[in-house]
Amino acid sequence: MGTPSKAGIPFGAMKVLDPGQLKPDSMETERILTVLDETIVKLEITRLILWIIGSLERYARMLGPEITSSLVEHQKLSMEVQHLLSSPGDEESRRAVEQRLKCSLRNILRLFLANPLLYHGLKYEVRVRESPADVFVKAFVEFRDFTLERLLTSPDEEKEKIRFMEEISLEVEKNTEIISALQEELALAIQTRDEEVNRKDKTIENLKTSMENLAKSCKADIKQIMKEGEKQQKEDEKASQDRCARLEQDIQRLGAHFNALVLKHRASELVLRKEKCEVEKEIQKWVQKYDTDMSEKQAAYEELQAAYKEEKEQLSLLMEKHALLLQEYTEIEEERRMLKEKEEEAAQEEARRNDAATCIQAFWKGYLVRSIYKSKLKKGKGKGKGK
């Protein structure tokens, strides 16, 4: 109710309210953030150093000889500083030892920063309990986010943020008023419900009283009904006894009739049993005859089946031979057709040759006749001139 949705929040306000969406947009900002992030890492490493020193033998192989020796030296300096703090002594020597302790710490931090994988491995390997240093690290991380927000928030965005917060405050006030009104309505509804419950409680009490009165008035009726029920029960028992006597007589009569029927049916059962035995014998004889006939027919069928298989094999061989003969016959017919065609072609060729020879002979005979005729004509002409 009245809560502003995320879709209605301006982008600038969302950027300001959500530091995770802020990104550095200048070299100076990146340098400041780098310094703060390195400081956070150094604080976390410093928080781990005390616990690592307490179990130095366990982590010696992971740390390496250089870091291990630095941690041993750091532990000695820490013990020396604690001893100087617990006992009053020379102030200058205490400051010198503290300065050496600070240098040792800076050297250890430099070694860890040079090997980030080692730091991350120890971060998940070393189980550190909650301490005031954790509160300080968390506060420094919040300071880093706040610094990033301040560095990346422009004046316009700051105004937008203030305006947005004012709108949220107004919306919260409206929601508060609405909630107050609803609470009043709820109180009124609760009061109404309580009045209704009280009224119903009174109604229930009245009903209970009337039910008690009704129970008292019903007791006399129940006694009267019990007396009448006992009287009716006695009458029913007497009627039931008479009916039982009649039923016993009927049972005896029906039992005698049943025994007579049993004797009668036993005699007929003997007759039917004899007939059944005869029928079973007859059926057995027919079954034996059927088995014999079927055995003979089965033997005949097997013989026929064997003959059929043999004939079928022969038929297969004959079909194969028939196929071969048919193929040979087809080849022979084809050869005959081709020979016939060749003979027909030869006959046609012979006929053409005969016709051609006849034509040639006729032409030659004509030529000879004409030659003879011409020679005779020439001779006749010569003789005529001579005369």
Coordinates of C-alpha atoms in Angstrom, one line a residue:
M1 CA 0.0 0.0 0.0
G2 CA 1.6 3.2 -1.2
T3 CA 5.1 1.7 -1.3
P4 CA 6.9 3.0 -4.4
S5 CA 7.7 0.2 -6.8
K6 CA 11.2 -0.3 -8.2
A7 CA 10.1 0.5 -11.7
G8 CA 8.9 4.0 -10.6
I9 CA 12.3 5.0 -8.9
P10 CA 14.4 7.3 -11.1
F11 CA 17.6 5.8 -12.5
G12 CA 19.7 8.4 -10.7
A13 CA 18.1 7.7 -7.3
M14 CA 18.6 3.9 -7.9
K15 CA 22.2 4.6 -8.7
V16 CA 22.7 6.4 -5.4
L17 CA 20.7 4.0 -3.3
D18 CA 22.4 0.9 -4.7
P19 CA 26.3 1.3 -4.3
G20 CA 26.8 -2.1 -6.1
Q21 CA 25.7 -0.4 -9.4
L22 CA 28.3 2.5 -9.0
K23 CA 31.4 2.3 -11.1
P24 CA 34.5 4.6 -11.0
D25 CA 34.4 7.2 -13.7
S26 CA 37.8 8.9 -13.1
M27 CA 41.4 8.0 -12.4
E28 CA 41.4 9.8 -9.0
T29 CA 38.4 7.8 -7.9
E30 CA 39.9 4.5 -9.0
R31 CA 43.1 5.3 -7.1
I32 CA 41.2 6.1 -3.9
L33 CA 39.2 2.9 -4.2
T34 CA 42.4 0.9 -4.9
V35 CA 44.0 2.3 -1.7
L36 CA 40.8 1.5 0.3
D37 CA 40.6 -2.1 -1.2
E38 CA 44.2 -2.7 -0.4
T39 CA 43.7 -1.4 3.1
I40 CA 40.8 -3.8 3.6
V41 CA 42.9 -6.7 2.3
K42 CA 45.7 -5.7 4.7
L43 CA 43.2 -5.6 7.6
E44 CA 41.9 -9.1 6.8
I45 CA 45.5 -10.4 6.6
T46 CA 46.4 -8.7 9.9
R47 CA 43.3 -10.4 11.4
L48 CA 44.5 -13.8 10.2
I49 CA 48.1 -13.4 11.3
L50 CA 47.4 -14.0 15.0
W51 CA 45.5 -17.3 14.3
I52 CA 48.2 -18.4 11.8
I53 CA 50.9 -17.9 14.4
G54 CA 49.0 -19.9 16.9
S55 CA 49.1 -22.9 14.5
L56 CA 52.3 -22.1 12.6
E57 CA 53.4 -25.8 12.3
R58 CA 50.1 -26.7 10.6
Y59 CA 50.5 -24.0 7.9
A60 CA 54.3 -23.9 7.6
R61 CA 54.3 -26.0 4.4
M62 CA 51.6 -23.8 2.8
L63 CA 53.3 -20.6 3.8
G64 CA 56.9 -21.4 2.8
P65 CA 60.2 -20.7 4.6
E66 CA 60.3 -17.0 4.0
I67 CA 56.9 -16.1 5.4
T68 CA 57.3 -18.7 8.2
S69 CA 60.5 -17.1 9.4
S70 CA 59.0 -13.7 9.2
L71 CA 56.0 -14.8 11.3
V72 CA 58.3 -16.4 13.9
E73 CA 60.3 -13.1 14.1
H74 CA 57.0 -11.2 14.4
Q75 CA 55.8 -13.5 17.2
K76 CA 59.1 -12.8 19.1
L77 CA 58.7 -9.1 18.7
S78 CA 55.0 -9.3 19.8
M79 CA 56.0 -11.1 23.0
E80 CA 58.8 -8.6 23.6
V81 CA 56.4 -5.7 23.3
Q82 CA 53.9 -7.4 25.6
H83 CA 56.7 -7.9 28.1
L84 CA 57.8 -4.2 27.9
L85 CA 54.2 -3.1 28.3
S86 CA 53.6 -5.2 31.3
S87 CA 56.8 -4.0 33.1
P88 CA 57.7 -0.3 33.2
G89 CA 61.1 0.2 31.5
D90 CA 62.9 2.4 29.1
E91 CA 60.5 4.3 26.9
E92 CA 62.9 4.6 24.0
S93 CA 63.6 0.8 23.8
R94 CA 59.9 0.1 23.9
R95 CA 59.4 2.6 21.0
A96 CA 62.2 1.0 19.1
V97 CA 60.7 -2.5 19.5
E98 CA 57.3 -1.2 18.5
Q99 CA 58.9 0.3 15.4
R100 CA 60.5 -3.0 14.6
L101 CA 57.2 -4.7 15.1
K102 CA 55.5 -2.3 12.6
C103 CA 58.3 -3.0 10.1
S104 CA 57.9 -6.7 10.6
L105 CA 54.1 -6.4 10.0
R106 CA 54.6 -4.3 6.8
N107 CA 57.1 -7.0 5.6
I108 CA 54.6 -9.8 6.2
L109 CA 51.8 -7.9 4.5
R110 CA 54.1 -7.3 1.5
L111 CA 54.9 -11.0 1.3
F112 CA 51.2 -11.9 1.4
L113 CA 50.2 -9.3 -1.1
A114 CA 52.9 -10.6 -3.5
N115 CA 51.1 -14.0 -3.3
P116 CA 47.3 -13.4 -3.5
L117 CA 46.5 -17.0 -4.0
L118 CA 48.1 -17.9 -0.7
Y119 CA 46.0 -15.2 1.0
H120 CA 42.7 -16.5 -0.5
G121 CA 43.6 -20.1 0.4
L122 CA 44.3 -19.2 4.0
K123 CA 41.1 -17.1 4.1
Y124 CA 39.1 -20.2 3.6
E125 CA 41.4 -22.6 5.5
V126 CA 41.8 -20.7 8.7
R127 CA 38.7 -20.7 10.9
V128 CA 38.6 -17.4 12.7
R129 CA 36.1 -16.7 15.5
E130 CA 34.3 -13.4 15.8
S131 CA 36.5 -10.6 17.3
P132 CA 36.5 -6.8 17.5
A133 CA 38.7 -6.8 14.5
D134 CA 35.8 -8.2 12.4
V135 CA 33.6 -5.2 13.5
F136 CA 36.4 -2.8 12.5
V137 CA 36.8 -4.5 9.0
K138 CA 33.1 -4.4 8.4
A139 CA 33.0 -0.8 9.4
F140 CA 35.9 0.0 7.1
V141 CA 34.1 -1.8 4.2
E142 CA 31.0 0.3 4.9
F143 CA 33.3 3.4 4.9
R144 CA 34.7 2.3 1.5
D145 CA 31.1 2.0 0.1
F146 CA 30.1 5.3 1.6
T147 CA 33.3 7.0 0.1
L148 CA 32.5 5.5 -3.3
E149 CA 28.9 6.8 -3.1
R150 CA 30.1 10.2 -2.1
L151 CA 32.8 10.3 -4.9
L152 CA 30.4 9.2 -7.6
T153 CA 27.4 11.2 -6.5
S154 CA 27.0 14.5 -8.5
P155 CA 25.2 17.5 -7.2
D156 CA 22.2 16.8 -9.4
E157 CA 22.1 13.2 -8.2
E158 CA 22.3 14.5 -4.6
K159 CA 19.3 16.7 -5.2
E160 CA 17.5 13.8 -6.9
K161 CA 18.3 11.7 -3.8
I162 CA 17.0 14.3 -1.4
R163 CA 13.9 14.8 -3.5
F164 CA 13.4 11.0 -3.7
M165 CA 13.8 10.6 0.1
E166 CA 11.3 13.4 0.6
E167 CA 8.8 11.6 -1.6
I168 CA 9.4 8.4 0.3
S169 CA 8.9 10.3 3.6
L170 CA 5.6 11.7 2.3
E171 CA 4.5 8.3 1.1
V172 CA 5.4 6.8 4.5
E173 CA 3.3 9.5 6.2
K174 CA 0.4 8.7 4.0
N175 CA 0.8 5.0 4.6
T176 CA 1.0 5.7 8.4
E177 CA -2.3 7.6 8.2
I178 CA -3.9 4.8 6.2
I179 CA -2.6 2.2 8.7
S180 CA -4.0 4.3 11.6
A181 CA -7.4 4.4 9.9
L182 CA -7.3 0.7 9.2
Q183 CA -6.3 0.0 12.8
E184 CA -9.3 2.1 14.0
E185 CA -11.5 0.1 11.6
L186 CA -10.0 -3.1 13.0
A187 CA -10.6 -2.1 16.6
L188 CA -14.3 -1.2 15.7
A189 CA -14.7 -4.6 13.9
I190 CA -13.2 -6.4 17.0
Q191 CA -15.5 -4.5 19.3
T192 CA -18.5 -5.4 17.1
R193 CA -17.4 -9.1 17.0
D194 CA -17.0 -9.2 20.8
E195 CA -20.6 -7.8 21.2
E196 CA -21.9 -10.4 18.7
V197 CA -20.0 -13.1 20.6
N198 CA -21.5 -12.0 24.0
R199 CA -25.0 -11.9 22.4
K200 CA -24.5 -15.4 21.1
D201 CA -23.1 -16.6 24.5
K202 CA -26.3 -15.3 26.2
T203 CA -28.4 -17.1 23.5
I204 CA -26.4 -20.3 24.2
E205 CA -27.0 -20.0 28.0
N206 CA -30.7 -19.6 27.4
L207 CA -30.8 -22.6 25.1
K208 CA -28.9 -24.6 27.8
T209 CA -31.5 -23.6 30.4
S210 CA -34.4 -24.5 28.1
M211 CA -32.7 -27.9 27.3
E212 CA -32.4 -28.7 31.0
N213 CA -36.1 -27.9 31.5
L214 CA -36.9 -30.0 28.5
A215 CA -34.9 -32.9 29.9
K216 CA -36.7 -32.7 33.3
S217 CA -40.1 -32.7 31.5
C218 CA -39.1 -35.6 29.3
K219 CA -38.2 -37.9 32.3
A220 CA -41.8 -38.6 33.1
D221 CA -42.6 -39.3 29.5
I222 CA -39.6 -41.6 29.3
K223 CA -40.9 -43.6 32.4
Q224 CA -44.3 -43.9 30.8
I225 CA -42.8 -45.1 27.6
M226 CA -40.6 -47.6 29.5
K227 CA -43.7 -49.1 31.2
E228 CA -45.6 -49.4 27.9
G229 CA -42.5 -50.9 26.3
E230 CA -42.2 -53.5 29.1
K231 CA -45.9 -54.4 28.6
Q232 CA -45.5 -54.6 24.9
Q233 CA -42.4 -56.7 25.4
K234 CA -44.3 -59.3 27.5
E235 CA -47.0 -59.5 25.0
D236 CA -44.5 -59.9 22.2
E237 CA -42.7 -62.7 24.2
K238 CA -45.9 -64.6 24.6
A239 CA -46.8 -64.2 20.9
S240 CA -43.2 -65.3 20.1
Q241 CA -43.5 -68.4 22.3
D242 CA -46.8 -69.4 20.6
R243 CA -45.2 -68.9 17.2
C244 CA -42.1 -70.9 18.2
A245 CA -44.4 -73.8 19.2
R246 CA -46.1 -73.7 15.8
L247 CA -42.8 -73.5 14.0
E248 CA -41.5 -76.5 15.9
Q249 CA -44.5 -78.5 14.8
D250 CA -43.9 -77.4 11.2
I251 CA -40.2 -78.4 11.6
Q252 CA -41.1 -81.9 12.8
R253 CA -43.6 -82.4 9.9
L254 CA -41.2 -81.1 7.3
G255 CA -38.4 -83.3 8.8
A256 CA -40.5 -86.4 8.3
H257 CA -41.3 -85.3 4.8
F258 CA -37.6 -84.7 4.2
N259 CA -36.6 -88.1 5.4
A260 CA -39.2 -89.7 3.1
L261 CA -37.9 -87.7 0.2
V262 CA -34.3 -88.7 1.1
L263 CA -35.2 -92.4 1.0
K264 CA -37.0 -92.0 -2.3
H265 CA -34.2 -90.0 -3.9
R266 CA -31.5 -92.5 -2.6
A267 CA -33.3 -95.3 -4.6
S268 CA -33.4 -93.2 -7.7
E269 CA -29.8 -92.2 -7.1
L270 CA -28.8 -95.9 -7.1
V271 CA -30.5 -96.4 -10.4
L272 CA -28.9 -93.3 -11.9
R273 CA -25.5 -94.4 -10.6
K274 CA -25.9 -97.7 -12.4
E275 CA -26.9 -95.9 -15.6
K276 CA -24.0 -93.5 -15.2
C277 CA -21.5 -96.5 -14.8
E278 CA -22.9 -98.1 -18.0
V279 CA -22.7 -94.7 -19.8
E280 CA -19.1 -94.2 -18.6
K281 CA -18.2 -97.7 -19.8
E282 CA -19.8 -97.0 -23.2
I283 CA -18.0 -93.7 -23.4
Q284 CA -14.7 -95.3 -22.5
K285 CA -15.2 -98.0 -25.2
W286 CA -16.0 -95.2 -27.8
V287 CA -13.0 -93.3 -26.6
Q288 CA -10.7 -96.3 -27.1
K289 CA -12.2 -96.9 -30.5
Y290 CA -11.7 -93.2 -31.3
D291 CA -8.1 -93.4 -30.2
T292 CA -7.5 -96.5 -32.3
D293 CA -9.1 -95.0 -35.4
M294 CA -7.2 -91.7 -34.9
S295 CA -3.9 -93.7 -34.5
E296 CA -4.6 -95.5 -37.7
K297 CA -5.6 -92.3 -39.5
Q298 CA -2.5 -90.5 -38.0
A299 CA -0.3 -93.3 -39.4
A300 CA -1.9 -93.0 -42.8
Y301 CA -1.7 -89.3 -42.6
E302 CA 2.0 -89.5 -41.8
E303 CA 2.6 -91.9 -44.7
L304 CA 0.6 -89.5 -47.0
Q305 CA 2.6 -86.6 -45.6
A306 CA 5.9 -88.4 -46.3
A307 CA 4.7 -89.3 -49.9
Y308 CA 3.6 -85.7 -50.3
K309 CA 7.0 -84.4 -49.3
E310 CA 8.7 -86.8 -51.6
E311 CA 6.5 -85.9 -54.5
K312 CA 6.9 -82.3 -53.7
E313 CA 10.7 -82.6 -53.9
Q314 CA 10.3 -84.5 -57.2
L315 CA 8.0 -81.8 -58.4
S316 CA 10.6 -79.1 -57.4
L317 CA 13.2 -81.0 -59.4
L318 CA 10.9 -81.4 -62.4
M319 CA 10.0 -77.7 -62.2
E320 CA 13.7 -76.8 -62.3
K321 CA 14.2 -79.2 -65.3
H322 CA 11.1 -77.7 -66.9
A323 CA 12.5 -74.2 -66.4
L324 CA 15.8 -75.3 -68.0
L325 CA 14.0 -77.0 -70.9
L326 CA 11.7 -74.0 -71.3
Q327 CA 14.8 -71.8 -71.5
E328 CA 16.4 -74.1 -74.0
Y329 CA 13.2 -74.3 -76.0
T330 CA 13.0 -70.5 -76.0
E331 CA 16.6 -70.3 -77.2
I332 CA 15.9 -72.9 -79.9
E333 CA 12.7 -71.1 -81.0
E334 CA 14.7 -67.9 -81.2
E335 CA 17.3 -69.6 -83.3
R336 CA 14.7 -71.1 -85.6
R337 CA 13.0 -67.7 -85.9
M338 CA 16.3 -66.1 -86.8
L339 CA 17.1 -68.9 -89.3
K340 CA 13.7 -68.6 -90.8
E341 CA 14.2 -64.8 -91.1
K342 CA 17.6 -65.4 -92.7
E343 CA 16.0 -68.0 -95.1
E344 CA 13.2 -65.6 -96.0
E345 CA 15.8 -62.9 -96.5
A346 CA 17.9 -65.2 -98.7
A347 CA 14.8 -66.3 -100.7
Q348 CA 13.9 -62.6 -101.1
E349 CA 17.5 -61.9 -102.2
E350 CA 17.4 -64.9 -104.5
A351 CA 14.1 -63.7 -106.0
R352 CA 15.5 -60.3 -106.5
R353 CA 18.6 -61.8 -108.1
N354 CA 16.4 -64.0 -110.4
D355 CA 14.3 -61.0 -111.3
A356 CA 17.4 -59.0 -112.0
A357 CA 18.9 -61.9 -114.0
T358 CA 15.7 -62.3 -116.0
C359 CA 15.7 -58.6 -116.7
I360 CA 19.3 -58.7 -117.7
Q361 CA 18.7 -61.8 -119.9
A362 CA 15.7 -60.1 -121.5
F363 CA 17.7 -57.0 -122.1
W364 CA 20.6 -59.0 -123.5
K365 CA 18.3 -61.0 -125.7
G366 CA 16.7 -57.8 -127.0
Y367 CA 20.1 -56.4 -127.6
L368 CA 21.2 -59.5 -129.5
V369 CA 18.0 -59.5 -131.5
R370 CA 18.5 -55.8 -132.3
S371 CA 22.2 -56.4 -133.1
I372 CA 21.3 -59.3 -135.5
Y373 CA 18.5 -57.3 -137.0
K374 CA 20.8 -54.3 -137.6
S375 CA 23.4 -56.5 -139.1
K376 CA 20.9 -58.1 -141.4
L377 CA 19.6 -54.7 -142.4
K378 CA 23.1 -53.6 -143.2
K379 CA 23.8 -56.7 -145.3
G380 CA 20.5 -56.2 -147.2
K381 CA 21.4 -52.7 -148.0
G382 CA 24.8 -53.8 -149.3
K383 CA 23.4 -56.4 -151.6
G384 CA 20.8 -53.9 -153.0
K385 CA 23.6 -51.5 -153.9
G386 CA 25.6 -54.3 -155.6
K387 CA 22.7 -55.3 -157.9

